[in-house]
Structures are given as structure tokens and as C-alpha cells.
Short mmCIF file of C-alpha atoms and ligand atoms in Angstrom, two decimals:
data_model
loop_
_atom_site.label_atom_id
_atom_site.label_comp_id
_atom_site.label_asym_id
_atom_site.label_seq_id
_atom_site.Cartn_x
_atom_site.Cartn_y
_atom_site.Cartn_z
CA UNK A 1 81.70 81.91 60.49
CA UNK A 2 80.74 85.79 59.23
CA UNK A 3 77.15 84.88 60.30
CA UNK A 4 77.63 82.79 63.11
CA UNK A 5 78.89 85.92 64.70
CA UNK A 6 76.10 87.90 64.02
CA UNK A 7 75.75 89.20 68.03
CA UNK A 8 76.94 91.38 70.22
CA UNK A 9 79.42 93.52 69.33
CA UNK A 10 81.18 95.18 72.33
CA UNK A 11 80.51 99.55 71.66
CA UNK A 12 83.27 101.83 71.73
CA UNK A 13 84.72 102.57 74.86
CA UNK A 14 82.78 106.28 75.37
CA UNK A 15 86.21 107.34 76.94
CA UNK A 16 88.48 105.96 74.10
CA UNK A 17 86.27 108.55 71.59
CA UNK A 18 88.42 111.55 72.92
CA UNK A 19 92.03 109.93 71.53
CA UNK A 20 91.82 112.35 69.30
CA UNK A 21 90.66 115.38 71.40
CA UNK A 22 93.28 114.52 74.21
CA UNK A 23 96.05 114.84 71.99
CA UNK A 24 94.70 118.32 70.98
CA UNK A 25 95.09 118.91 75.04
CA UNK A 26 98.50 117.42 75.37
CA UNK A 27 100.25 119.66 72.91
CA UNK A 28 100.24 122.23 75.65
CA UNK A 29 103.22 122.66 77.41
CA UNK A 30 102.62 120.41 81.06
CA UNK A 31 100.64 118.21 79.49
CA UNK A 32 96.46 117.38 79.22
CA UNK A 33 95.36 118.15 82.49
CA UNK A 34 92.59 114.98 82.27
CA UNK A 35 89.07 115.92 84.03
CA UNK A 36 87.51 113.76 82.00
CA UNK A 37 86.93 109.82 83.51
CA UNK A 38 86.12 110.25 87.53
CA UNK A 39 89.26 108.26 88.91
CA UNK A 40 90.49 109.60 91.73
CA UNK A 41 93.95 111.02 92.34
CA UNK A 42 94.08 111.83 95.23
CA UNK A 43 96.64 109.13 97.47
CA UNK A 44 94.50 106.45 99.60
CA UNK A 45 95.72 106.22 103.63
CA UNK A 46 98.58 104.61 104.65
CA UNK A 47 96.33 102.18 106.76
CA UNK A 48 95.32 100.61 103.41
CA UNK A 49 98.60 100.20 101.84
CA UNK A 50 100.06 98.67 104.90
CA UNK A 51 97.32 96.22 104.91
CA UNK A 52 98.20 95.21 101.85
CA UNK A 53 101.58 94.53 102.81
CA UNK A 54 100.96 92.65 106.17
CA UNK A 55 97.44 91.05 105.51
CA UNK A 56 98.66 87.45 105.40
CA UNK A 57 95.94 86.49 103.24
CA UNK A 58 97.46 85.37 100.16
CA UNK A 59 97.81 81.79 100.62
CA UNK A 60 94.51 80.60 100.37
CA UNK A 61 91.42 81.35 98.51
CA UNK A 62 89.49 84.46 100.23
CA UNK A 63 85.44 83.88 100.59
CA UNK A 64 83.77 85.25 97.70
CA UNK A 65 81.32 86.68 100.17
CA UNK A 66 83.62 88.55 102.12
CA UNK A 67 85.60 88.12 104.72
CA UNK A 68 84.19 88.48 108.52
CA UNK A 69 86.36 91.51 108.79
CA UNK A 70 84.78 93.15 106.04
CA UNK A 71 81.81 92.49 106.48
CA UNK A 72 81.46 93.75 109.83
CA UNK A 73 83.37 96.80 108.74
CA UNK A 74 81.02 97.95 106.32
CA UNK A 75 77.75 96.79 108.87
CA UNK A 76 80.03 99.02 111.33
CA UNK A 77 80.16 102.31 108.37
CA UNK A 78 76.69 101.61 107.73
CA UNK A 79 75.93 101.88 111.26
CA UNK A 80 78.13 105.36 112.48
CA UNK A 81 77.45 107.01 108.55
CA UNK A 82 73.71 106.15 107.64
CA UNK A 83 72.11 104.92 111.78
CA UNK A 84 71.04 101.99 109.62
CA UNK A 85 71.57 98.52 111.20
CA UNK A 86 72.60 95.64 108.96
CA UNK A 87 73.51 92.20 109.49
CA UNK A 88 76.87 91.36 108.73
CA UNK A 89 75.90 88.27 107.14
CA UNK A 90 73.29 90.09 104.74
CA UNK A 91 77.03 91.83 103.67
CA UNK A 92 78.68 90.42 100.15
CA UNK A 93 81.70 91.80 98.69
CA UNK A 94 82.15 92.61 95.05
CA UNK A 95 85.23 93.53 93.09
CA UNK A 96 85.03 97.13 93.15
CA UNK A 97 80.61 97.89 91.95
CA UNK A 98 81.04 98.65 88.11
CA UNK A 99 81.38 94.31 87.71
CA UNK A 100 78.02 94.19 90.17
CA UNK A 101 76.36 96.75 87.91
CA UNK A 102 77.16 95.27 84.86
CA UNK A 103 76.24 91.68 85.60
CA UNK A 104 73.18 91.83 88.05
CA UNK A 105 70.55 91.92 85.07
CA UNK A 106 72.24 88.93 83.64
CA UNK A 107 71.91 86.88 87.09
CA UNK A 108 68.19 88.41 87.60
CA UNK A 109 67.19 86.84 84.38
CA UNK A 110 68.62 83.60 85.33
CA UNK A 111 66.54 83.14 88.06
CA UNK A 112 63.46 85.16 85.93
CA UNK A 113 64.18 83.90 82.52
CA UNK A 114 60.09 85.77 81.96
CA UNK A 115 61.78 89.04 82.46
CA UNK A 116 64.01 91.00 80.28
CA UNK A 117 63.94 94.73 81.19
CA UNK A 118 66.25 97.07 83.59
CA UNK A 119 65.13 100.08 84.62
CA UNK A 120 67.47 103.18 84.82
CA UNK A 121 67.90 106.89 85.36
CA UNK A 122 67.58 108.22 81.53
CA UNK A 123 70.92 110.57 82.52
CA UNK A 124 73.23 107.47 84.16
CA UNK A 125 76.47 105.93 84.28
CA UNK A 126 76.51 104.36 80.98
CA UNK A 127 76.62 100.69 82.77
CA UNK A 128 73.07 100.36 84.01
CA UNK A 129 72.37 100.23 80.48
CA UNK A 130 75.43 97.91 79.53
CA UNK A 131 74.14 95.73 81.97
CA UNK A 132 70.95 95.17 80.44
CA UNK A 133 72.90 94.81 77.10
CA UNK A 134 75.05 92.28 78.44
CA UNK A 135 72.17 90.22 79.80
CA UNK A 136 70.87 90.70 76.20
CA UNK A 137 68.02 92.07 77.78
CA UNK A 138 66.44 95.30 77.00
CA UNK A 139 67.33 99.25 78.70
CA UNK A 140 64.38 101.03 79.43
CA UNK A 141 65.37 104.47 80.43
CA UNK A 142 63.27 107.19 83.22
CA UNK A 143 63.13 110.37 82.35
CA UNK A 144 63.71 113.09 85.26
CA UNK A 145 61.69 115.62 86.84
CA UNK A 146 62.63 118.75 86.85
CA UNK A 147 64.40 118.35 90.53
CA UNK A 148 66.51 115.61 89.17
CA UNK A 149 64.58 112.95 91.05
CA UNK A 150 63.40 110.05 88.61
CA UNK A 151 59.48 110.32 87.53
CA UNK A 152 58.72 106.80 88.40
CA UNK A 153 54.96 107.74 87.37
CA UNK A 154 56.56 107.30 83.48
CA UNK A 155 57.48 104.07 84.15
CA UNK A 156 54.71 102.02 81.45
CA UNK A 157 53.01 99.37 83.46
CA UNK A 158 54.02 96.66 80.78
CA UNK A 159 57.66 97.80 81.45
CA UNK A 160 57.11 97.57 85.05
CA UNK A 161 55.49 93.81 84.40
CA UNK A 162 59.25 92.67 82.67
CA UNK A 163 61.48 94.83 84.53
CA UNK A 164 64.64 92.80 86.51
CA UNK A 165 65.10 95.32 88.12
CA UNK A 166 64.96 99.59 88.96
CA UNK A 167 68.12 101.15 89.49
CA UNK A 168 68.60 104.74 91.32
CA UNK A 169 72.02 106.42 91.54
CA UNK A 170 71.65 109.12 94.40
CA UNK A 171 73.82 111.17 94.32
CA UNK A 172 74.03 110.80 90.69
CA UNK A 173 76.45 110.90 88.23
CA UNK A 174 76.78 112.86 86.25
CA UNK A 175 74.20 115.56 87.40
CA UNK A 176 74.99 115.00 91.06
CA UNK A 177 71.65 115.23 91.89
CA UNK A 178 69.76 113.51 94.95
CA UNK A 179 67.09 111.27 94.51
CA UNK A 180 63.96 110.14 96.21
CA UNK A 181 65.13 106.69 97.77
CA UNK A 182 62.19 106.06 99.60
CA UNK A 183 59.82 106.70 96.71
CA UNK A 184 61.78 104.55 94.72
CA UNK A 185 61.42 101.49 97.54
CA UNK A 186 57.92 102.35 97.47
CA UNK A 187 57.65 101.78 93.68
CA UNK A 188 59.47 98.61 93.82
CA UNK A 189 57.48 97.23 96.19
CA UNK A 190 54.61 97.94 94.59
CA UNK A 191 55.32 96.18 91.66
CA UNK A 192 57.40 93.47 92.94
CA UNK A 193 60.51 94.92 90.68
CA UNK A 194 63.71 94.43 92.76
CA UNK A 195 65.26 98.10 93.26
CA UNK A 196 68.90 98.41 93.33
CA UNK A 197 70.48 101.78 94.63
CA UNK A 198 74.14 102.82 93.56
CA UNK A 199 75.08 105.10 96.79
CA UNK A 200 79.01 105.02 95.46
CA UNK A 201 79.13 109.27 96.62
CA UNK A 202 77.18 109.27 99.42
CA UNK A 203 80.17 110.56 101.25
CA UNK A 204 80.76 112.99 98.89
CA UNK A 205 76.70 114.60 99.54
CA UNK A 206 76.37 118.42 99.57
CA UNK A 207 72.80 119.12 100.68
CA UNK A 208 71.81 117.60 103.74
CA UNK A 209 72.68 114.18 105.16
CA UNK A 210 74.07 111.20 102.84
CA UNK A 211 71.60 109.00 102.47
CA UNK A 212 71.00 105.38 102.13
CA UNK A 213 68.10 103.41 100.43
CA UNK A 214 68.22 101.07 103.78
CA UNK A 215 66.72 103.77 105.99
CA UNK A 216 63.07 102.57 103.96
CA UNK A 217 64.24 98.81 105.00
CA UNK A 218 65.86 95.88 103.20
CA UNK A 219 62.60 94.21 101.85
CA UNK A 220 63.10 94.05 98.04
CA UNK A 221 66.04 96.72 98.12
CA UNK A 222 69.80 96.67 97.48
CA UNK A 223 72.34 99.06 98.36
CA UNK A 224 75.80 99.19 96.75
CA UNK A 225 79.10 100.85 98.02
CA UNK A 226 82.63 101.10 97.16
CA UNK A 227 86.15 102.30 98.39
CA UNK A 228 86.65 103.36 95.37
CA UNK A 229 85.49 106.81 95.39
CA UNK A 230 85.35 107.12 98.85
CA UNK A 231 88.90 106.52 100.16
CA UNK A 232 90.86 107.12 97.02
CA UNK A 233 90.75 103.41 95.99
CA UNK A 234 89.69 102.52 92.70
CA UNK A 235 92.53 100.55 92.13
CA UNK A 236 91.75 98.09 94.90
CA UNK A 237 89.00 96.85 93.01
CA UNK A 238 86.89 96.55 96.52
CA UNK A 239 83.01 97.52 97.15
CA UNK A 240 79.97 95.47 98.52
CA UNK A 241 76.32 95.36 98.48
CA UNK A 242 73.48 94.49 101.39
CA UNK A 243 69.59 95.02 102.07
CA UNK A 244 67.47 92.14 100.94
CA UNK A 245 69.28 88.98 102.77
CA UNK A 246 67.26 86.65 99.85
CA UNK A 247 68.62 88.59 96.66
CA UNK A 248 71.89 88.55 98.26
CA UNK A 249 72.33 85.46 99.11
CA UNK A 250 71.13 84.62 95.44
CA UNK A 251 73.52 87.05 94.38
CA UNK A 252 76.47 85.47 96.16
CA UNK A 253 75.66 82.04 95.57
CA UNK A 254 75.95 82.39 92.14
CA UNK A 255 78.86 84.67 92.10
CA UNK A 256 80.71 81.92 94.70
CA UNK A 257 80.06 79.34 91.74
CA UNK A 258 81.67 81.88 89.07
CA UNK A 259 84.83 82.56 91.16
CA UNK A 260 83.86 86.06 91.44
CA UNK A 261 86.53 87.13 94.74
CA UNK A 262 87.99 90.36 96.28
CA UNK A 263 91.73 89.15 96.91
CA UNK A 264 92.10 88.29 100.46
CA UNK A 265 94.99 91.06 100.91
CA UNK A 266 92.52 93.34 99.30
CA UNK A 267 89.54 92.46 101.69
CA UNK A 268 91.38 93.46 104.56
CA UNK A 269 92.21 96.94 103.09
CA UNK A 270 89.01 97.64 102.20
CA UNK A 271 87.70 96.37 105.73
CA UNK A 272 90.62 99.02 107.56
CA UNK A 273 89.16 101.89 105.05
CA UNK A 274 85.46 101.44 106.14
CA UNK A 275 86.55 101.38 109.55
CA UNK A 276 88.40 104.96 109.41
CA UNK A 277 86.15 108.32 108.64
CA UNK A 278 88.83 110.92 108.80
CA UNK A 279 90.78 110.24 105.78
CA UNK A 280 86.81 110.70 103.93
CA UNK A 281 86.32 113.73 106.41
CA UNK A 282 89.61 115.78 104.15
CA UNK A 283 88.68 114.24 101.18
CA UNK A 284 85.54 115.72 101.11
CA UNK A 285 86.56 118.78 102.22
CA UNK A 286 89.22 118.40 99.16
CA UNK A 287 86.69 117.97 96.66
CA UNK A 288 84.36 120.88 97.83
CA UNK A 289 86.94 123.53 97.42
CA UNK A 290 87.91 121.89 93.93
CA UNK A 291 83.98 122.20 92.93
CA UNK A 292 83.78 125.60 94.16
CA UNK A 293 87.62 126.83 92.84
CA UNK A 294 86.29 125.10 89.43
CA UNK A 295 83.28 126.67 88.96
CA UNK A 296 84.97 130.03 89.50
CA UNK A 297 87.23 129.15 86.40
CA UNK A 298 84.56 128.66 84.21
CA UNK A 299 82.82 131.73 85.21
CA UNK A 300 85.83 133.87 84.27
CA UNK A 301 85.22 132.36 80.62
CA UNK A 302 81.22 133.12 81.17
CA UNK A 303 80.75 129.56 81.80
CA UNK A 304 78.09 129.12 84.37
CA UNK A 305 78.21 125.72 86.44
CA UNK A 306 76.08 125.37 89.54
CA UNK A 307 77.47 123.71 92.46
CA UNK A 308 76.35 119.71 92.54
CA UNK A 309 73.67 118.62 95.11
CA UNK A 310 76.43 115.65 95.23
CA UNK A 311 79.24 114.07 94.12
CA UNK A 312 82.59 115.46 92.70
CA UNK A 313 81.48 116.56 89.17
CA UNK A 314 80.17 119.73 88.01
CA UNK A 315 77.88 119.25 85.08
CA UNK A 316 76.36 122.11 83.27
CA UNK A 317 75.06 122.90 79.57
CA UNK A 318 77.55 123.40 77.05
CA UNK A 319 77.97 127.20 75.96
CA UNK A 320 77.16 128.33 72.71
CA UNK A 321 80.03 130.23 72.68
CA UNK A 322 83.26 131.62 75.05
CA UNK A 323 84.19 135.22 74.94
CA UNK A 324 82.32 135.91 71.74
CA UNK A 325 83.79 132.97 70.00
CA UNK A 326 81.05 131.13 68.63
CA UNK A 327 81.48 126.95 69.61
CA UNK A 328 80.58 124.99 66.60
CA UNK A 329 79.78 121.08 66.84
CA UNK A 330 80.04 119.60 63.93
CA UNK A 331 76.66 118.15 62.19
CA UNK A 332 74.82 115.31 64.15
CA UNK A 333 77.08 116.13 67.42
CA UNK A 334 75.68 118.22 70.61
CA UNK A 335 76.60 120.90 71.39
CA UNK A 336 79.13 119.34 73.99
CA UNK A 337 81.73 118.40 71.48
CA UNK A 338 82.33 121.81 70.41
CA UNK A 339 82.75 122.88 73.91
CA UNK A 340 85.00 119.78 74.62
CA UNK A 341 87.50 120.54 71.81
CA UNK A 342 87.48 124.49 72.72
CA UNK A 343 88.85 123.35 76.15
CA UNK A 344 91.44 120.80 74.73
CA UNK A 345 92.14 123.46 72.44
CA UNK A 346 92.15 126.95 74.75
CA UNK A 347 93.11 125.24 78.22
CA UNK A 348 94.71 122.21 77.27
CA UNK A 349 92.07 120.13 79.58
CA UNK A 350 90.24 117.26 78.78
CA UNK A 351 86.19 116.98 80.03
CA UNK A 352 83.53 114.41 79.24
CA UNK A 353 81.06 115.09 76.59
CA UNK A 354 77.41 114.50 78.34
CA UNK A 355 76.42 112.25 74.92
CA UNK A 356 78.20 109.31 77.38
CA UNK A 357 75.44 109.82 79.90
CA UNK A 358 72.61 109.24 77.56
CA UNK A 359 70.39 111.35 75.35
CA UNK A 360 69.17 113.95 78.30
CA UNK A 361 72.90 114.33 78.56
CA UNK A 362 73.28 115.70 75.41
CA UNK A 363 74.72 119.36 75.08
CA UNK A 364 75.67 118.76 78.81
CA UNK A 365 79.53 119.09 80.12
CA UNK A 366 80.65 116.85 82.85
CA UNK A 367 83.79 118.03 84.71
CA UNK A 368 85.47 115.38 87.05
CA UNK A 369 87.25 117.23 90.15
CA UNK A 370 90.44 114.50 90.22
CA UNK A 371 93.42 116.46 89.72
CA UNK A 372 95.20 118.29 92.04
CA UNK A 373 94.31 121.99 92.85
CA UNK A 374 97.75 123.25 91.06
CA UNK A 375 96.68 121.50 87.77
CA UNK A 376 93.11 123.16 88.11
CA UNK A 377 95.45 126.23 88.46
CA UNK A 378 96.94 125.58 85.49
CA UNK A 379 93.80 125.67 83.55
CA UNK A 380 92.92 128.77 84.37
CA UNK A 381 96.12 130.30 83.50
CA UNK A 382 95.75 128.55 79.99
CA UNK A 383 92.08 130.17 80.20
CA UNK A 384 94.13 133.81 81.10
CA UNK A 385 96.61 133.60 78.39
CA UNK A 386 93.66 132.79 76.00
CA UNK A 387 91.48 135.77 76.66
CA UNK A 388 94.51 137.68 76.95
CA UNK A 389 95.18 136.55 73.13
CA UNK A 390 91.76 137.57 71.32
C1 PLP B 1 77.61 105.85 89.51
C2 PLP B 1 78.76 104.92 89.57
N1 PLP B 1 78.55 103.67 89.99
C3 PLP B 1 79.55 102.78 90.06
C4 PLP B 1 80.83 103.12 89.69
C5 PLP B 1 81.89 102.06 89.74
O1 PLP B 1 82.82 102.25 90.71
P1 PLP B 1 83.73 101.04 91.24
O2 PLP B 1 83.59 99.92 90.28
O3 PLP B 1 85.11 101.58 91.26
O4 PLP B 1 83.19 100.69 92.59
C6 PLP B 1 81.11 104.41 89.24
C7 PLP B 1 82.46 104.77 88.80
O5 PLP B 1 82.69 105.78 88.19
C8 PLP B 1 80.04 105.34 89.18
O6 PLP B 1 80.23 106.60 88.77
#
């Protein structure tokens, strides 16, 4: 059997590699304050829990697709947030976008068993990759420009020739930076490469309008959004994806015959969230005075963290060192490990190491604004009583 099972062997959760580094944090009295994986904790509206309660849809099976309701409520959002027009029926529903990410390669390849490749921002949410993995395809990363916007001029024309698919992530995480949508259309049309454009914290965009890869039209394009960031709702497990009416229809086709379905209760939440703005009005709001608050913290410990272009993380370099304490990683780490245990250690708060965003990460911090504002006051009085101690 040993050799039979010679495959794929599932990686270590990039989260589960600070056990050890969280209970560092924990030891302080009030606990780890967690900064570290971007779930929100922030409450979702009422609208959506009542929904829940008095949707009536749990009898039968809900359509895979979506239901009308939903769909016409994220065609509606669409319409009032981006002035983009989309048919409701070019609408699918997915179960929150991480399971869209992570299996659209795999699907791609069915239908285009000659190509093997995904395309992805070199600095990305670790799935576009695991996707690829998963299709046991291969990850082909871009490297940035210097403005954060992917230089699709890297991209190798044999690449290009096998590539399932390009995948931008504006505004980004982790660098919350805003890329060029419409040059990346332009690319994909050019070489016939499906683009697919993760637009999960558009709300949440800090410089200039959000933005939506369907303003350059749905030929060849896909656009994916979730409740999950945007109304406090990760754990509704609710998102959907539109543009090219083909590759959806593909897309939901195949997912119909898999059994892939947003619970019918769940639909209609999702569908009452898209249809409300103010609750995303104050959360926005929330999560720009966390960002700002935040990177005031860090400055009092000489930490410099410019203010995201998008998105609720701040994400910075690691220091070398905090008020003349040298940071030392240990050999074959970045430099972010050293910082990430001198937090756990010094402010009892927990922070992703940029190694989980891929190698331009590296020696990067990424902070996660999604605890309340009197836990972010809490770190900085650990921060106080630190300085206050050397
Ligand atoms: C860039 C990006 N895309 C997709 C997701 C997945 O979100 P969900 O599956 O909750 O819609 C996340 C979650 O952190 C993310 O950061």
C-alpha cells in the first residue's frame, strides 16, 4: 500500500504552524488577542439571522445555482455598488469563494485536459496556488511591479499557451493593493486564458472607487464575491460568481452534478445582505479607524505600517529590531518569525507571518483588523508595559 500512496499529501495548515507561537500569546493575562487569520468578528445584521430563522427553505433541495432571490440580489449590488449591469441568470452561487477558488483549476482542466497551469499573483492567498495543486496541475506565480499591480509582461508565452486560467485579487490580500483589472481582461483576451478576479474587499477599498473586473465586460472574465467579508458572514458559507454566461454555466453545470449547494435558509440570508448597504457603510467605517488606530500602535514600538490601498490588513516588512532589541529568526526563517514571536511574546498578540503569502511575502507582517477596538487597546498597553520594562 506504502507506494500506492505515493501522491498528494495535503501541506500543513499555514495557520496551524503558530500552535506553538499562540500559546506564547495566551500566557498573558486576557488571553491571545488573535490578528492573525482574517475572520471577521464583528456581529452580521439582524436581517440575516432572522432570515435564517423564517426562510422556509429547508424542506427541499435549494438550486445549486442560486436561488432567484439571490441572484437578483447580487445583479441588484452589482448594479447600485459597481453601475455594472448583469443578468441574473449569468449569477451562480457558491458556498462561501475559498471552495470556488480551490476547485476551478480542477473543473478548467476537465473541460481542457491540454492545459495544466494557473496563473496567480506571486504575493496571494495561499489557495490560488492550492487550487492548481489540487487539480494536480502546476502554480505559476507573477511577480509585481513596484505599484503592486501584477507585471503581466512576465508572464512566459509557453505559460500563457497552458494556463487554465489568470487570477487577480484586487484589492489584494495580503498587501491590500489595487490592481489593474482592465489590463488584466486585456491580457486574457489576448491569449484566450480565462481570467478570474477575486473582488472579496471591494467594499472594504481605500483609494478611489471599488472596482469590479465587469466594468471591461463579461467576455472571457469572472468575478467572484462573498458575504463573508463584507457583512460579517463567514460563517454562512455564502458568495457567488458572474461575467462570462458560457464559463458559468460550465461552472454550474458541473457543480449541479457534484451537489455543490448554498443551503436554501442560507441563500436567502445572503440574498437580504446584498440587498442592504448600511450595515457595509459602518463596517467600513469600523475597519478604517482599526487600520489607522493600528498603525499608530506599531509606530509607538518604531514599527512603520502604511495604510492599505484596500482591504482590512496592514502588511508591512518585519523590523529588524523593536526598541533596540535586536529580532532574531532563527536559521532558514524570514525575518517575519522573529517579529511574530516578539509580539506573542511582548503584546501577547498573534499576526501572520508573510512566508503564508508566498516567497515575495517573506520578511513581510500581515496584521488582520478583526478584533474589537478594546482588544487592539489591549495590545498597546502590553506594548506600554513592555517599553516601560527595558
Ligand atoms: C483573497 C481571498 N479570497 C477568498 C477568500 C475566501 O473567502 P470566503 O470563502 O469566506 O468567501 C478569502 C478569505 O480570507 C480571501 O482572503
Amino acid at each position: 500500500m506504502g507506494n500506492a500512496r505515493a501522491g498528494f499529501v495535503p501541506p500543513v495548515y499555514p495557520f496551524d504552524r503558530l500552535a506553538p507561537i499562540e500559546k506564547v500569546a495566551e500566557a498573558h493575562e486576557g488571553g491571545v488577542v488573535d490578528l492573525s487569520i482574517g475572520t471577521p468578528c464583528d456581529p452580521p445584521p439582524q436581517i440575516a439571522i432572522d432570515a435564517l430563522a423564517h426562510s422556509n427553505a429547508e424542506r427541499g433541495y435549494p438550486a445549486g445555482v442560486g436561488s432567484q432571490r439571490l441572484r437578483a440580489a447580487a445583479a441588484g449590488w452589482l448594479g447600485r455598488r459597481f453601475g455594472v449591469e448583469v443578468d441574473p441568470k449569468a449569477i451562480a452561487s457558491c458556498i462561501g469563494t475559498k471552495e470556488l477558488v480551490a476547485g476551478v483549476p480542477h473543473w478548467l482542466r476537465l473541460r481542457t485536459p491540454s492545459r495544466d497551469t494557473v496563473l496567480y499573483p506571486a504575493c496571494a492567498y495561499p489557495t490560488y496556488e492550492m487550487g492548481a495543486l489540487l487539480a494536480g496541475g502546476r502554480a505559476v506565480p507573477v511577480p509585481a511591479r513596484a505599484d503592486g499591480t501584477m507585471d503581466l509582461d512576465q508572464i512566459d508565452e509557453a505559460d500563457a499557451a497552458r494556463a487554465l486560467c489568470l487570477w487577480v485579487n484586487s484589492p489584494a490580500n495580503p498587501t491590500g493593493d489595487l490592481d489593474d483589472l482592465g489590463a488584466a481582461a486585456a491580457w486574457g483576451r489576448a491569449h484566450d486564458v480565462p481570467v478570474f478576479s477575486d473582488e472579496c474587499y471591494a467594499e472594504y477599498t481605500w483609494n478611489g472607487e471599488p472596482r469590479t473586473i465587469l466594468e471591461h465586460g463579461p467576455d472571457g472574465v469572472i468575478a467572484l464575491h462573498s458575504v463573508s467579508k463584507r457583512s460579517n458572514a463567514a460563517g454562512l458559507r455564502v458568495g457567488f460568481y458572474t461575467g462570462d454566461a458560457e464559463i458559468v454555466h460550465y461552472l454550474a453545470e458541473l457543480r449541479r452534478h457534484a451537489g455543490f449547494m448554498v443551503p436554501g435558509p442560507i441563500q436567502l440570508a445572503g440574498a437580504v445582505l446584498l440587498e442592504d448597504d448600511e450595515h457595509v457603510v459602518r463596517q467600513a467605517a469600523i475597519y478604517r479607524h482599526r487600520l489607522e488606530y493600528f498603525a499608530e500602535v506599531l509606530a509607538h514600538i518604531g514599527v512603520k505600517a502604511e495604510l492599505p490601498a484596500g482591504g482590512f490588513y496592514l502588511w508591512f516588512p518585519a523590523p529588524e529590531s523593536v526598541a533596540g532589541e535586536r529580532l532574531v529568526a532563527e536559521a532558514g526563517e524570514g525575518q517575519e518569525w522573529a517579529f511574530t514571536r516578539f509580539f506573542a511574546e511582548a503584546a501577547g498578540c498573534l499576526v501572520g507571518p508573510g512566508e503564508f503569502y508566498g516567497p515575495p511575502g517573506v520578511d513581510h507582517v500581515r496584521i488582520a483588523m478583526v478584533q474589537p477596538d478594546d482588544r487592539l487597546e489591549l495590545v498597546d498597553r502590553r506594548l506600554e508595559a513592555y517599553l516601560a520594562s527595558r
